[in-house]
Tab-separated table of C-alpha atoms and ligand atoms in Angstrom:
chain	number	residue	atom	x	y	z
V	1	UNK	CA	-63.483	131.133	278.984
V	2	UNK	CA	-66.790	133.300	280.187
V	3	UNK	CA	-65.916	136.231	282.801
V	4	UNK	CA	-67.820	136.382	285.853
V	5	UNK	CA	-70.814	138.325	285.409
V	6	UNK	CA	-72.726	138.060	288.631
V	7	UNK	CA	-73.061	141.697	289.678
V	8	UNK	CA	-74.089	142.879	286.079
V	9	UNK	CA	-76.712	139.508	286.181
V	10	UNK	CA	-77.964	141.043	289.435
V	11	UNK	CA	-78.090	144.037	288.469
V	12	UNK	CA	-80.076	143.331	284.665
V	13	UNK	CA	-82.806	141.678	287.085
V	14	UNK	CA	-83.182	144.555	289.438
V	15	UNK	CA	-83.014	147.388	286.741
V	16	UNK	CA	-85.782	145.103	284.664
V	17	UNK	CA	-88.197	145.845	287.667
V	18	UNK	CA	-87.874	149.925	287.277
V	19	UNK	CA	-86.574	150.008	284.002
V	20	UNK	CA	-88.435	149.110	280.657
V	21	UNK	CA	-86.086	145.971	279.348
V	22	UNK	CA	-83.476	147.240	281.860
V	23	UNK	CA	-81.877	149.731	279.674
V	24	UNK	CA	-82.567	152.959	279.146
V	25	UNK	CA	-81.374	152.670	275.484
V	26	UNK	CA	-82.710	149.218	273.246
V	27	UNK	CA	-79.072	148.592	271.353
V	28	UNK	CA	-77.759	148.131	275.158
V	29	UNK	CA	-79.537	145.476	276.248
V	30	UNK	CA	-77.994	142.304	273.863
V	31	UNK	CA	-80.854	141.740	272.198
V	32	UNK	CA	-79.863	140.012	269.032
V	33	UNK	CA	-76.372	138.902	270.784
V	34	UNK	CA	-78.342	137.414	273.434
V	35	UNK	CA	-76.550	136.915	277.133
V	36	UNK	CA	-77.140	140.040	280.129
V	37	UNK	CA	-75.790	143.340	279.143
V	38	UNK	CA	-72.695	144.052	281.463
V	39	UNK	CA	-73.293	147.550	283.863
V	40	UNK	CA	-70.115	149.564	283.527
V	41	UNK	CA	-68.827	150.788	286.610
V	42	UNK	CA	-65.764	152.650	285.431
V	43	UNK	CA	-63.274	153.632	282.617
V	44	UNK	CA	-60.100	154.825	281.631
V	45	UNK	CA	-58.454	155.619	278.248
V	46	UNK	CA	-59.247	152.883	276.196
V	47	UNK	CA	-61.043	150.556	278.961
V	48	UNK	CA	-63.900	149.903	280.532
V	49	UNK	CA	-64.426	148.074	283.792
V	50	UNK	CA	-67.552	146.236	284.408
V	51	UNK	CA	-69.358	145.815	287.661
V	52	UNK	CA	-67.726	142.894	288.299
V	53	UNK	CA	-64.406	144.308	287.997
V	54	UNK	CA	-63.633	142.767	284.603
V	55	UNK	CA	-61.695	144.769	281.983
V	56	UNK	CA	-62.808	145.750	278.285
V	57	UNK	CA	-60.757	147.184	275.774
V	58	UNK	CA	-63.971	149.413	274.321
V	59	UNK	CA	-64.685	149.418	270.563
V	60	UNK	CA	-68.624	151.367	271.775
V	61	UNK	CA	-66.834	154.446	273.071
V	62	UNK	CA	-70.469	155.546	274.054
V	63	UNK	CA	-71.400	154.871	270.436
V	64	UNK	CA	-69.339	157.477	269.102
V	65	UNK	CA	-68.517	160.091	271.862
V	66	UNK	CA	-65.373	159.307	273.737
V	67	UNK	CA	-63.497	159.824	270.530
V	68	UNK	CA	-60.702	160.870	272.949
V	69	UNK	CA	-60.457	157.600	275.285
V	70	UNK	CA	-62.903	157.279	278.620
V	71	UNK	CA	-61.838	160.090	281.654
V	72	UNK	CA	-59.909	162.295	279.470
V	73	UNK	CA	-57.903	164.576	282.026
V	74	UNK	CA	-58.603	167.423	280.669
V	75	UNK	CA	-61.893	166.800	279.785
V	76	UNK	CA	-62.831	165.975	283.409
V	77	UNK	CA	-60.983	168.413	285.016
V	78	UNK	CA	-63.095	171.022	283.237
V	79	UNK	CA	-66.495	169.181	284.119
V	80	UNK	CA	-65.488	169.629	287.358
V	81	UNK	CA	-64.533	172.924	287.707
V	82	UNK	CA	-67.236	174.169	285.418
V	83	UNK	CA	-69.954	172.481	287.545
V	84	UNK	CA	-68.772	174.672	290.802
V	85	UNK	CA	-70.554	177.940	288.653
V	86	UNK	CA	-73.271	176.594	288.740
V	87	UNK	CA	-74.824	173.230	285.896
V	88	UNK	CA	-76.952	175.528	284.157
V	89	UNK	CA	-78.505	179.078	284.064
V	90	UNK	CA	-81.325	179.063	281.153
V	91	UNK	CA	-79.784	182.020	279.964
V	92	UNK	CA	-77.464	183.005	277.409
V	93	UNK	CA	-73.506	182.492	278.212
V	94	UNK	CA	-70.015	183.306	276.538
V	95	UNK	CA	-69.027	179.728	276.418
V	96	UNK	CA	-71.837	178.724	273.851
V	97	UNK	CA	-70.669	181.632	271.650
V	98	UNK	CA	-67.363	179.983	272.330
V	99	UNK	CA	-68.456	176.629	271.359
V	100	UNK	CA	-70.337	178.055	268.031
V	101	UNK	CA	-67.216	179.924	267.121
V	102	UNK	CA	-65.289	176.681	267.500
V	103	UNK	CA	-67.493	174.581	265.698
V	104	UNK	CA	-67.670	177.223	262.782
V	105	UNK	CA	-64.169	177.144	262.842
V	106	UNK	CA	-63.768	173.336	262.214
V	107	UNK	CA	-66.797	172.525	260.051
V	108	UNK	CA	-67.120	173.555	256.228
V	109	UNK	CA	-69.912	175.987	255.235
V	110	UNK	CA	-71.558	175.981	258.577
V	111	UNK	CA	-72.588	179.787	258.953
V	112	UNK	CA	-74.947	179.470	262.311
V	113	UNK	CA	-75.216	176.734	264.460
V	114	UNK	CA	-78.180	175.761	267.111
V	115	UNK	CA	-76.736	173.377	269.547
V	116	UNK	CA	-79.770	171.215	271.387
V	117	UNK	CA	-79.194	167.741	273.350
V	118	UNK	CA	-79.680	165.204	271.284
V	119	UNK	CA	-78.874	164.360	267.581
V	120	UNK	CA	-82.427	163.267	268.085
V	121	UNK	CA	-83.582	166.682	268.544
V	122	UNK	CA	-80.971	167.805	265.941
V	123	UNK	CA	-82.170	165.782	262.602
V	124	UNK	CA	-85.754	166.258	264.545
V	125	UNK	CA	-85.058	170.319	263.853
V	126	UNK	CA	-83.277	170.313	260.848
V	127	UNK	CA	-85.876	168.332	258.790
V	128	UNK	CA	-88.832	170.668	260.486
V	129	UNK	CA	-86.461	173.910	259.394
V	130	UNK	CA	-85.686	172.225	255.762
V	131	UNK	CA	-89.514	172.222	255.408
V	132	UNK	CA	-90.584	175.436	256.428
V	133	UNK	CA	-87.478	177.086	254.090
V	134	UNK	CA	-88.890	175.276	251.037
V	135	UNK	CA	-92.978	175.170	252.055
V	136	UNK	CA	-92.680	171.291	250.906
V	137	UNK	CA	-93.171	168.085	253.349
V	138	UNK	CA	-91.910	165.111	251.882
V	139	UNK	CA	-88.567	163.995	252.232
V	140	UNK	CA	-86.367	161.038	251.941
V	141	UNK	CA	-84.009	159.084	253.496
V	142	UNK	CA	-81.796	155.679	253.085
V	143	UNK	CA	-82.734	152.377	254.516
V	144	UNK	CA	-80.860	151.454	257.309
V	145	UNK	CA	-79.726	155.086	258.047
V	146	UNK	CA	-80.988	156.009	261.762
V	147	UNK	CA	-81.849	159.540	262.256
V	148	UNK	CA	-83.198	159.474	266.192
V	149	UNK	CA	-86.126	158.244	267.083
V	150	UNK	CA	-88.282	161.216	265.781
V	151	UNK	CA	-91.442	160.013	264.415
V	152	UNK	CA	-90.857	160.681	260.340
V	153	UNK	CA	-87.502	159.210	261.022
V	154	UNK	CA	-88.614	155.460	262.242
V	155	UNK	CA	-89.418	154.106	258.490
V	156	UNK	CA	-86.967	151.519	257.648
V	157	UNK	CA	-84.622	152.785	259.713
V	158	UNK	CA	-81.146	151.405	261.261
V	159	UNK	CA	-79.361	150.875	264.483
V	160	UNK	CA	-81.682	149.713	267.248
V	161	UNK	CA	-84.991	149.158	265.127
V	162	UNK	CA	-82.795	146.604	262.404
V	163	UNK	CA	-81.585	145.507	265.394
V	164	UNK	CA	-84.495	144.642	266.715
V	165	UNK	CA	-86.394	143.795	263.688
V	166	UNK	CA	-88.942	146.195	263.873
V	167	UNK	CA	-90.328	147.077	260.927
V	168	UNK	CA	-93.270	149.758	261.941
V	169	UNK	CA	-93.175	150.924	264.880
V	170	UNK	CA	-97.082	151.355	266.864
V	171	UNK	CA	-97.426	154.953	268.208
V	172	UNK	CA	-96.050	156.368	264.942
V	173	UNK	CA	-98.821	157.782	262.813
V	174	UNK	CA	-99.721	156.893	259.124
V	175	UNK	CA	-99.947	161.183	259.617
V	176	UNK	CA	-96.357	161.608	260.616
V	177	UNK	CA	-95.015	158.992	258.074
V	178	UNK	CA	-97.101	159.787	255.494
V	179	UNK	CA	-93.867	162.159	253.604
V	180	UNK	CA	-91.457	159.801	254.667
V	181	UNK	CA	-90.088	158.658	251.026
V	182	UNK	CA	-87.054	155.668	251.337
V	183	UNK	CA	-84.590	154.427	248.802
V	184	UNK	CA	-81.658	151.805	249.072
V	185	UNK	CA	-78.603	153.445	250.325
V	186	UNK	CA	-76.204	153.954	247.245
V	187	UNK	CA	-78.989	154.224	245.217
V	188	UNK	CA	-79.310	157.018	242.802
V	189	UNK	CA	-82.157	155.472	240.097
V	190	UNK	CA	-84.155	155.357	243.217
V	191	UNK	CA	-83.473	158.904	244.099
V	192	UNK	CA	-84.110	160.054	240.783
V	193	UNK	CA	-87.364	157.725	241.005
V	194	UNK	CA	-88.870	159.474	244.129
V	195	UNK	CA	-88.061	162.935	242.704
V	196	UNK	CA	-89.641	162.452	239.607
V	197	UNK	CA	-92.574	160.592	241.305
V	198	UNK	CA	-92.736	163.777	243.623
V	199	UNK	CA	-91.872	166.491	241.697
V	200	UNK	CA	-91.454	169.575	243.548
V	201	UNK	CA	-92.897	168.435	247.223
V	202	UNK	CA	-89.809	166.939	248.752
V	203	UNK	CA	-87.951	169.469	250.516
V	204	UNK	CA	-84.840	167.502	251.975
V	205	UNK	CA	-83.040	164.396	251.076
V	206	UNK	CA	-81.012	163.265	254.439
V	207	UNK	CA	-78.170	160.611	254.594
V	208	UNK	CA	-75.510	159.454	257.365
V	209	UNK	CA	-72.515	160.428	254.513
V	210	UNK	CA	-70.722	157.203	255.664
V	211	UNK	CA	-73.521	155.368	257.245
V	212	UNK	CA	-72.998	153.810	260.745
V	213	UNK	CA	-76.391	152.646	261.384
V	214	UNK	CA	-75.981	149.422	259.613
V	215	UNK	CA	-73.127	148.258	260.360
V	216	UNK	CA	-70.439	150.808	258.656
V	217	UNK	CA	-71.544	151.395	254.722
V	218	UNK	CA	-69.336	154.431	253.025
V	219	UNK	CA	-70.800	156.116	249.904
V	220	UNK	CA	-70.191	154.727	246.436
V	221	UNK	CA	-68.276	157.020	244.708
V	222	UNK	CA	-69.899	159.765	243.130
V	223	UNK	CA	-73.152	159.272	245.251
V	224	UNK	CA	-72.762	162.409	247.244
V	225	UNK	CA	-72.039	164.015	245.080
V	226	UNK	CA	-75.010	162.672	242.436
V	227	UNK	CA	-76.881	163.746	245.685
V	228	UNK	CA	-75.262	167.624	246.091
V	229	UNK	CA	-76.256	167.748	242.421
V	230	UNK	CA	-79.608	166.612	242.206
V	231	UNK	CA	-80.432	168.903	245.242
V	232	UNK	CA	-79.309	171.595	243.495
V	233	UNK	CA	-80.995	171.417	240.187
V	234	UNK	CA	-84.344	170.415	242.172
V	235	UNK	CA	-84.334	173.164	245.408
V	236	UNK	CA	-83.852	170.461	247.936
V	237	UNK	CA	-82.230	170.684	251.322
V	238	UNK	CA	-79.313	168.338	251.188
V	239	UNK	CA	-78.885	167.234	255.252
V	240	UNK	CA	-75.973	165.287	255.898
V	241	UNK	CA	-76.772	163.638	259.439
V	242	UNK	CA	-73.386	163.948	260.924
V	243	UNK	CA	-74.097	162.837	264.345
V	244	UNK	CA	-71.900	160.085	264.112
V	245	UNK	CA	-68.962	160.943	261.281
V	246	UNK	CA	-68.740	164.517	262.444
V	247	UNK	CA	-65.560	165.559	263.936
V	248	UNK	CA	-64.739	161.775	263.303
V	249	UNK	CA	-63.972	161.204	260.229
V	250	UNK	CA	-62.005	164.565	259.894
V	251	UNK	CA	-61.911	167.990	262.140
V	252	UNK	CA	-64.795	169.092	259.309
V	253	UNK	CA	-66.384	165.397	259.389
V	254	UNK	CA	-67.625	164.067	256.323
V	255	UNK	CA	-67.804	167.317	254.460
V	256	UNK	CA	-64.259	167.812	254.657
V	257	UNK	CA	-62.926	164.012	254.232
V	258	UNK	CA	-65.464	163.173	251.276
V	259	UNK	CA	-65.101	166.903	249.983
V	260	UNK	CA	-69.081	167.422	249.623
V	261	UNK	CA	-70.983	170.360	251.013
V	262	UNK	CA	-74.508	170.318	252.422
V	263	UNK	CA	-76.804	172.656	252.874
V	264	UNK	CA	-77.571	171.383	256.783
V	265	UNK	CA	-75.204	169.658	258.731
V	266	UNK	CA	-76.580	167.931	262.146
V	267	UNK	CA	-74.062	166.903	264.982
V	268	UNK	CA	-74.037	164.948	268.207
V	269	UNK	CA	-71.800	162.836	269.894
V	270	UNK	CA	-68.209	163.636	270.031
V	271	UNK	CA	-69.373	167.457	270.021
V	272	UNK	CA	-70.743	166.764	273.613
V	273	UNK	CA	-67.905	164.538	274.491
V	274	UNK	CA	-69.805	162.198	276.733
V	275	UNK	CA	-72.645	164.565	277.455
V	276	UNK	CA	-75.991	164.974	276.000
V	277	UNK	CA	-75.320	167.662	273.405
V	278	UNK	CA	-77.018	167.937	269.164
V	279	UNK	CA	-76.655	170.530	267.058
V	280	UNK	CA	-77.712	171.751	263.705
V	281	UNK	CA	-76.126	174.193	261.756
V	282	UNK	CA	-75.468	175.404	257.618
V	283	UNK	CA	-76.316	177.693	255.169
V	284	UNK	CA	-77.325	181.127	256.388
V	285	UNK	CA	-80.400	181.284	254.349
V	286	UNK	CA	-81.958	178.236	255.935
V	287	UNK	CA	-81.079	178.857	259.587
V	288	UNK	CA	-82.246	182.094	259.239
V	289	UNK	CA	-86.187	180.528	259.463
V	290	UNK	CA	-85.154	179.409	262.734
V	291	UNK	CA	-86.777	180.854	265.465
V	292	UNK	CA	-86.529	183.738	267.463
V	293	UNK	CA	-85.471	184.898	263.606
V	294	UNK	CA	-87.821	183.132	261.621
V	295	UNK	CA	-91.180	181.596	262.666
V	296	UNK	CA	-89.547	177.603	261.994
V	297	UNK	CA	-89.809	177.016	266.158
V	298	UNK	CA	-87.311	174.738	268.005
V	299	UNK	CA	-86.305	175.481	271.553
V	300	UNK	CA	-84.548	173.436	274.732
V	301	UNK	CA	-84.797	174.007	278.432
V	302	UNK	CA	-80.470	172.589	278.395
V	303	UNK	CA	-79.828	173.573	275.395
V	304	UNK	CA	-76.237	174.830	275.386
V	305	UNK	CA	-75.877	174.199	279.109
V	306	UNK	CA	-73.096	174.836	280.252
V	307	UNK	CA	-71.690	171.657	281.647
V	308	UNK	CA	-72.191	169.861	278.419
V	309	UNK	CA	-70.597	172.644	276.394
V	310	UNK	CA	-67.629	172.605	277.846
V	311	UNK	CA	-67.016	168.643	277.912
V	312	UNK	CA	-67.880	169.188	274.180
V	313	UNK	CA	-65.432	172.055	274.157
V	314	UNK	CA	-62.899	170.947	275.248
V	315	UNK	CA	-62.890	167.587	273.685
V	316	UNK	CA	-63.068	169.727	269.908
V	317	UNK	CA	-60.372	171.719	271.011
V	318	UNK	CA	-58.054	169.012	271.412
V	319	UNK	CA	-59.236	167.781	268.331
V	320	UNK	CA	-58.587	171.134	266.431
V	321	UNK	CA	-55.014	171.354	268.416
V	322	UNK	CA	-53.927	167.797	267.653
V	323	UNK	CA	-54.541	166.937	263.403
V	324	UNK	CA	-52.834	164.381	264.075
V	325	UNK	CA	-55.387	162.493	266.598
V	326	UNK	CA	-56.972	161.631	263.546
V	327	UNK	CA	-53.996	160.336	261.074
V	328	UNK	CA	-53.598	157.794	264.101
V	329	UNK	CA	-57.467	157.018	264.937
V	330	UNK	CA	-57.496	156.107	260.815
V	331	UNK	CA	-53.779	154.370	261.324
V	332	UNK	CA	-55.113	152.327	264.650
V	333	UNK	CA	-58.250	151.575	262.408
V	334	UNK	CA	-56.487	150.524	259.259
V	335	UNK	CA	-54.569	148.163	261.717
V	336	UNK	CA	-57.552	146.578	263.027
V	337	UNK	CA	-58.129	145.889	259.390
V	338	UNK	CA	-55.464	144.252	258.227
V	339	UNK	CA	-55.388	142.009	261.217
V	340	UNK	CA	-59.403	140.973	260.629
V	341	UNK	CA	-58.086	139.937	257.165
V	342	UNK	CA	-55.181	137.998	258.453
V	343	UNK	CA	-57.289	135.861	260.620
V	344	UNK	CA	-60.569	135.605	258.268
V	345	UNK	CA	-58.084	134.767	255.268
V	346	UNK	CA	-56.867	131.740	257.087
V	347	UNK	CA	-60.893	130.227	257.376
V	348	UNK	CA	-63.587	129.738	255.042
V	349	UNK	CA	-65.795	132.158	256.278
V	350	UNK	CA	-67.018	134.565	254.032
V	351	UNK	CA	-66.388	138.147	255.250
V	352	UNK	CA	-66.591	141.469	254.154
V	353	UNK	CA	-64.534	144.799	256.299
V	354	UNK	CA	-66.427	148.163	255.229
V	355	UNK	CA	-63.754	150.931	256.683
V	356	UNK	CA	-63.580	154.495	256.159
V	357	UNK	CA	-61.315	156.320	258.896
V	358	UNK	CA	-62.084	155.126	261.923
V	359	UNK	CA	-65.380	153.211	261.274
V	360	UNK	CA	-65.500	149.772	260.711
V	361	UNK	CA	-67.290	147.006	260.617
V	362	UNK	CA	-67.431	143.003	260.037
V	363	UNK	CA	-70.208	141.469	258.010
V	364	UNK	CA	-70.008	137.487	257.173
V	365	UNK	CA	-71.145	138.081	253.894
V	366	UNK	CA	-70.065	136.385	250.358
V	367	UNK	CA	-71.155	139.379	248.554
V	368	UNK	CA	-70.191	143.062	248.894
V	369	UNK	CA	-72.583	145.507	251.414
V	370	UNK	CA	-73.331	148.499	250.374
V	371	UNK	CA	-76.707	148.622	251.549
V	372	UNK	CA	-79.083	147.385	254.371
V	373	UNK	CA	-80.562	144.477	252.140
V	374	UNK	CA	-77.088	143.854	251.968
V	375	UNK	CA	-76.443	144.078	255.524
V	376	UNK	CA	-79.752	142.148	256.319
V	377	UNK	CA	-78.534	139.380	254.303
V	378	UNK	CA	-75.501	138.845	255.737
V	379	UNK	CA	-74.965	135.443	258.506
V	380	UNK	CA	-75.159	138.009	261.392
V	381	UNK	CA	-75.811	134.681	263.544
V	382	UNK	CA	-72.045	134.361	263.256
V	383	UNK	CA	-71.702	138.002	264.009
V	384	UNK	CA	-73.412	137.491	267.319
V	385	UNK	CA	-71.720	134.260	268.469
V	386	UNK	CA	-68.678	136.035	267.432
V	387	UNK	CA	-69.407	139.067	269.692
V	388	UNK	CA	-69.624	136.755	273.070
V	389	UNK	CA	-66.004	135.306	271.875
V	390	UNK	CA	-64.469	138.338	271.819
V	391	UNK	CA	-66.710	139.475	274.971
V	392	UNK	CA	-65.389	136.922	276.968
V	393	UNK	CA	-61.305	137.678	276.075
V	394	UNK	CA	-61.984	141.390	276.986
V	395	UNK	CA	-62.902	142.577	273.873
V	396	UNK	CA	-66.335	144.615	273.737
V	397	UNK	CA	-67.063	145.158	270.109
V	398	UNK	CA	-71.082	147.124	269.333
V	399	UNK	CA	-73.577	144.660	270.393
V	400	UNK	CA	-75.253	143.960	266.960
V	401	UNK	CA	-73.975	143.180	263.106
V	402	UNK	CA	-75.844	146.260	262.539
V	403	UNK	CA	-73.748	148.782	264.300
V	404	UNK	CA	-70.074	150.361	263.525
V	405	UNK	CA	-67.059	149.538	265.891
V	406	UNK	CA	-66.093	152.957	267.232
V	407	UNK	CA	-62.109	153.535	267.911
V	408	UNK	CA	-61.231	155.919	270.155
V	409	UNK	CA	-57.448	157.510	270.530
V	410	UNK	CA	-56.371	155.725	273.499
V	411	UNK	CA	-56.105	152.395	271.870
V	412	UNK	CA	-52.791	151.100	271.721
V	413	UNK	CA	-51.106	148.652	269.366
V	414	UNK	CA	-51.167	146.291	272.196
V	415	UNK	CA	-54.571	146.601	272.174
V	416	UNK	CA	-55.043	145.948	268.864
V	417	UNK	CA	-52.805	143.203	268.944
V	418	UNK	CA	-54.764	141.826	271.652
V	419	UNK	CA	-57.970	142.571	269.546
V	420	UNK	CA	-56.906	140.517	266.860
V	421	UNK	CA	-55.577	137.770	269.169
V	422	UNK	CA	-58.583	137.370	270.395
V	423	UNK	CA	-60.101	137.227	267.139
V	424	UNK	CA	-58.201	134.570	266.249
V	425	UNK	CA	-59.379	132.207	269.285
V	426	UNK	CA	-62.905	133.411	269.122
V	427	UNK	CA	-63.039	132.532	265.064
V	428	UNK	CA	-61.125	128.806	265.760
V	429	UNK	CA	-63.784	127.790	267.952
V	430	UNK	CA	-66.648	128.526	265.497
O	1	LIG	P1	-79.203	160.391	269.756
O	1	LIG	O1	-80.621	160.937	269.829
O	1	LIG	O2	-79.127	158.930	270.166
O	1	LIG	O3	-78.199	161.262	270.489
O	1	LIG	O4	-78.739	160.444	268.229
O	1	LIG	C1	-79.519	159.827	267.249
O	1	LIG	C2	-78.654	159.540	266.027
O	1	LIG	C3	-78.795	160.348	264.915
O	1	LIG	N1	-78.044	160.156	263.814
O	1	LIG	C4	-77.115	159.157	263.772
O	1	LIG	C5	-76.290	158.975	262.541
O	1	LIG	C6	-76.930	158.301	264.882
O	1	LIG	O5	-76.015	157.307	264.822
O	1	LIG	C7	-77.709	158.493	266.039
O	1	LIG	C8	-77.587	157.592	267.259
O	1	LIG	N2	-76.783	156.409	267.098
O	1	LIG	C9	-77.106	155.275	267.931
O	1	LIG	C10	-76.094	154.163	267.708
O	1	LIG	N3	-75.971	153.745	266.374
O	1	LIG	C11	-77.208	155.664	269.355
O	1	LIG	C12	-77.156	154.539	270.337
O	1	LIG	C13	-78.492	154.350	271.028
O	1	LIG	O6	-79.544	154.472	270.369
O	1	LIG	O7	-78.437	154.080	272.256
């Protein structure tokens, strides 16, 4: 039962001519799921509406962002009349200090805050500051965990590149990867490995707390914490990349839901609500080095502009207004859950559901995943077979085994019924 898809078809073969792969973003264009990525046209709440007029109850949310449901009123109503003073100045304004304020409010142990337009540009800074605080270079992160597409940061990394399969990518130095150091996700012999192998030169570990990059893997217990530790005994930065979990997972993202502090905390996503807004932000110390303070340069023509701040604004302050956004985001979620488990109990399939809050995600896997071998290893064939199934009964679920379903607020149960209805028919026909 296949929608029609002519305009989007048209449309893939006209953007391909201006437009490298016709996307302007690799995890959009079906790659591993195969088939033409659909052009949105429109969306409401908890729906999208494709070119072709076809409806999808949205489990991408923008990757992340829309946190609050697609065309929030309020959010758009303060686009609008924000954009009438003018988009942006490149000068200082009251609603940045606003938006720092509100994000000190809501995240743990943030002190000063640097907001930029990417989370890109935000892990991009906050690894550059965590090595001129310390005077060391080397650093590590997880396998699988995606960072932005910053040079150090594409070395095993997650999201589009395991995607994709690519393993090195060309244009990226031996020079800049030189102090990239890796270790499995949930790892800590590995951890204490590389810091014993380079004792005293790595100046940051950074990890997605719960990752998102391969598919949804939370932390082992005690990991972050092993982690917190280690940093501290050893002078490390500890940067939890919290451009997807933050103000997801909790009003004070992963910090305040998994109850471990780091010393650098980046953002993205829902703190732009649908515009292009990073940040970086922690200890005072540290973000002290930053420049105009300290000599640790990072700078942004739209930084903080204003459009993007308030969409980001206002979106947090609902957040911050309405705790209980999130007891039903992780209620909707746990839903979603339980009815994957009713259907996948009833087949043969081997599955695995790695949840925490309101990130989630399927692997057809007979063992557990709590890693990107893990994830890797898993029959993400089925994954992507599975993905046109639910496609084609409305149901647009992140193109690729190694991405995490986002749920925004405006699902409803009937949504999630229909979610798991559709489930159901898509599984019985594999
Ligand atoms: P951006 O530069 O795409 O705004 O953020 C990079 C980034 C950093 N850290 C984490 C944990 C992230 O998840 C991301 C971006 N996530 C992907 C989806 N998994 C963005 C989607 C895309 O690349 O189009």
């Amino acid at each position: 039962m296949s929608q029609n898809i002519s305009k989007s078809k048209e449309l893939f073969s006209r953007a391909q001519q201006t437009i490298p792969g016709g996307v302007n973003s690799p995890v959009r264009a079906f790659k591993s799921v195969g088939g033409t990525p659909l052009f949105m046209k429109s969306a409401k709440g908890a729906y999208m509406y494709d070119a072709d007029g076809n409806r999808y109850i949205d489990y991408i949310n923008s990757w992340g962002p829309m946190i609050l449901g697609h065309a929030h009123e309020a959010v758009v109503a303060a686009i609008q009349e924000r954009a009438a003073l003018s988009t942006s100045f490149g000068a200082p304004t009251e609603l940045e200090v606003e938006m720092a304020e509100l994000i000190v409010s809501m995240a743990p142990n943030v002190d000063l805050i640097r907001m930029v337009s990417s989370g890109t540009e935000a892990c991009m800074s906050a690894l550059r500051l965590a090595r001129g605080y310390t005077g060391r270079n080397k650093f590590i992160k997880f396998e699988g965990c995606y960072h932005g597409h910053a040079d150090a940061f594409l070395v095993k990394a997650g999201s589009g590149l395991a995607t994709l399969n690519i393993q090195t990518v060309p244009g990226v130095t031996a020079g800049a990867s030189v102090d990239t150091l890796t270790a499995p996700y949930n790892s800590p012999e590995a951890v204490e490995d590389l810091i014993k192998q380079y004792k005293g030169e790595i100046a940051a570990i950074i990890i997605e707390p719960v990752a998102g990059n391969m598919g949804c893997i939370p932390p082992e217990p005690g990991f972050l914490e092993f982690l917190r530790n280690i940093c501290d005994k050893e002078g490390i930065v500890l940067i939890f990349d919290e451009v997807m979990t933050g103000f997801r997972l909790a009003a004070g993202g992963a910090q305040e839901r998994l109850g471990v502090r780091a010393d650098l905390v980046t953002y993205g996503k829902v703190i732009g609500g649908g515009l292009p807004v990073g940040a970086f932000g922690g200890r005072k110390d540290i973000m002290e080095c930053i420049a105009p303070l300290g000599n640790v340069y990072q700078a942004g023509t739209l930084s903080g502009n204003p459009i993007a701040m308030i969409a980001g604004y206002t979106t947090l302050k609902t957040l911050k207004d309405n705790p209980d956004i999130y007891t039903a985001l992780d209620e909707k979620t746990a839903r979603i859950e339980q009815g994957v488990r009713s259907v996948m109990d009833k087949t043969d399939i081997p599955y695995v559901v790695n949840r925490l809050g309101s990130m989630i995600s399927v692997h057809f896997s007979n063992t557990r995943v709590r890693n990107f071998a893990d994830a890797a290893a898993a029959d993400n064939a089925r994954f992507n077979k599975l993905f046109h199934k639910m496609l084609d009964r409305g149901v647009y679920l992140a193109p690729s085994a190694f991405e995490t379903w986002f749920v925004s607020s405006a699902i409803s149960d009937e949504d999630v019924n229909a979610t798991i209805a559709a489930l159901q028919e898509g599984i019985s026909e594999m």
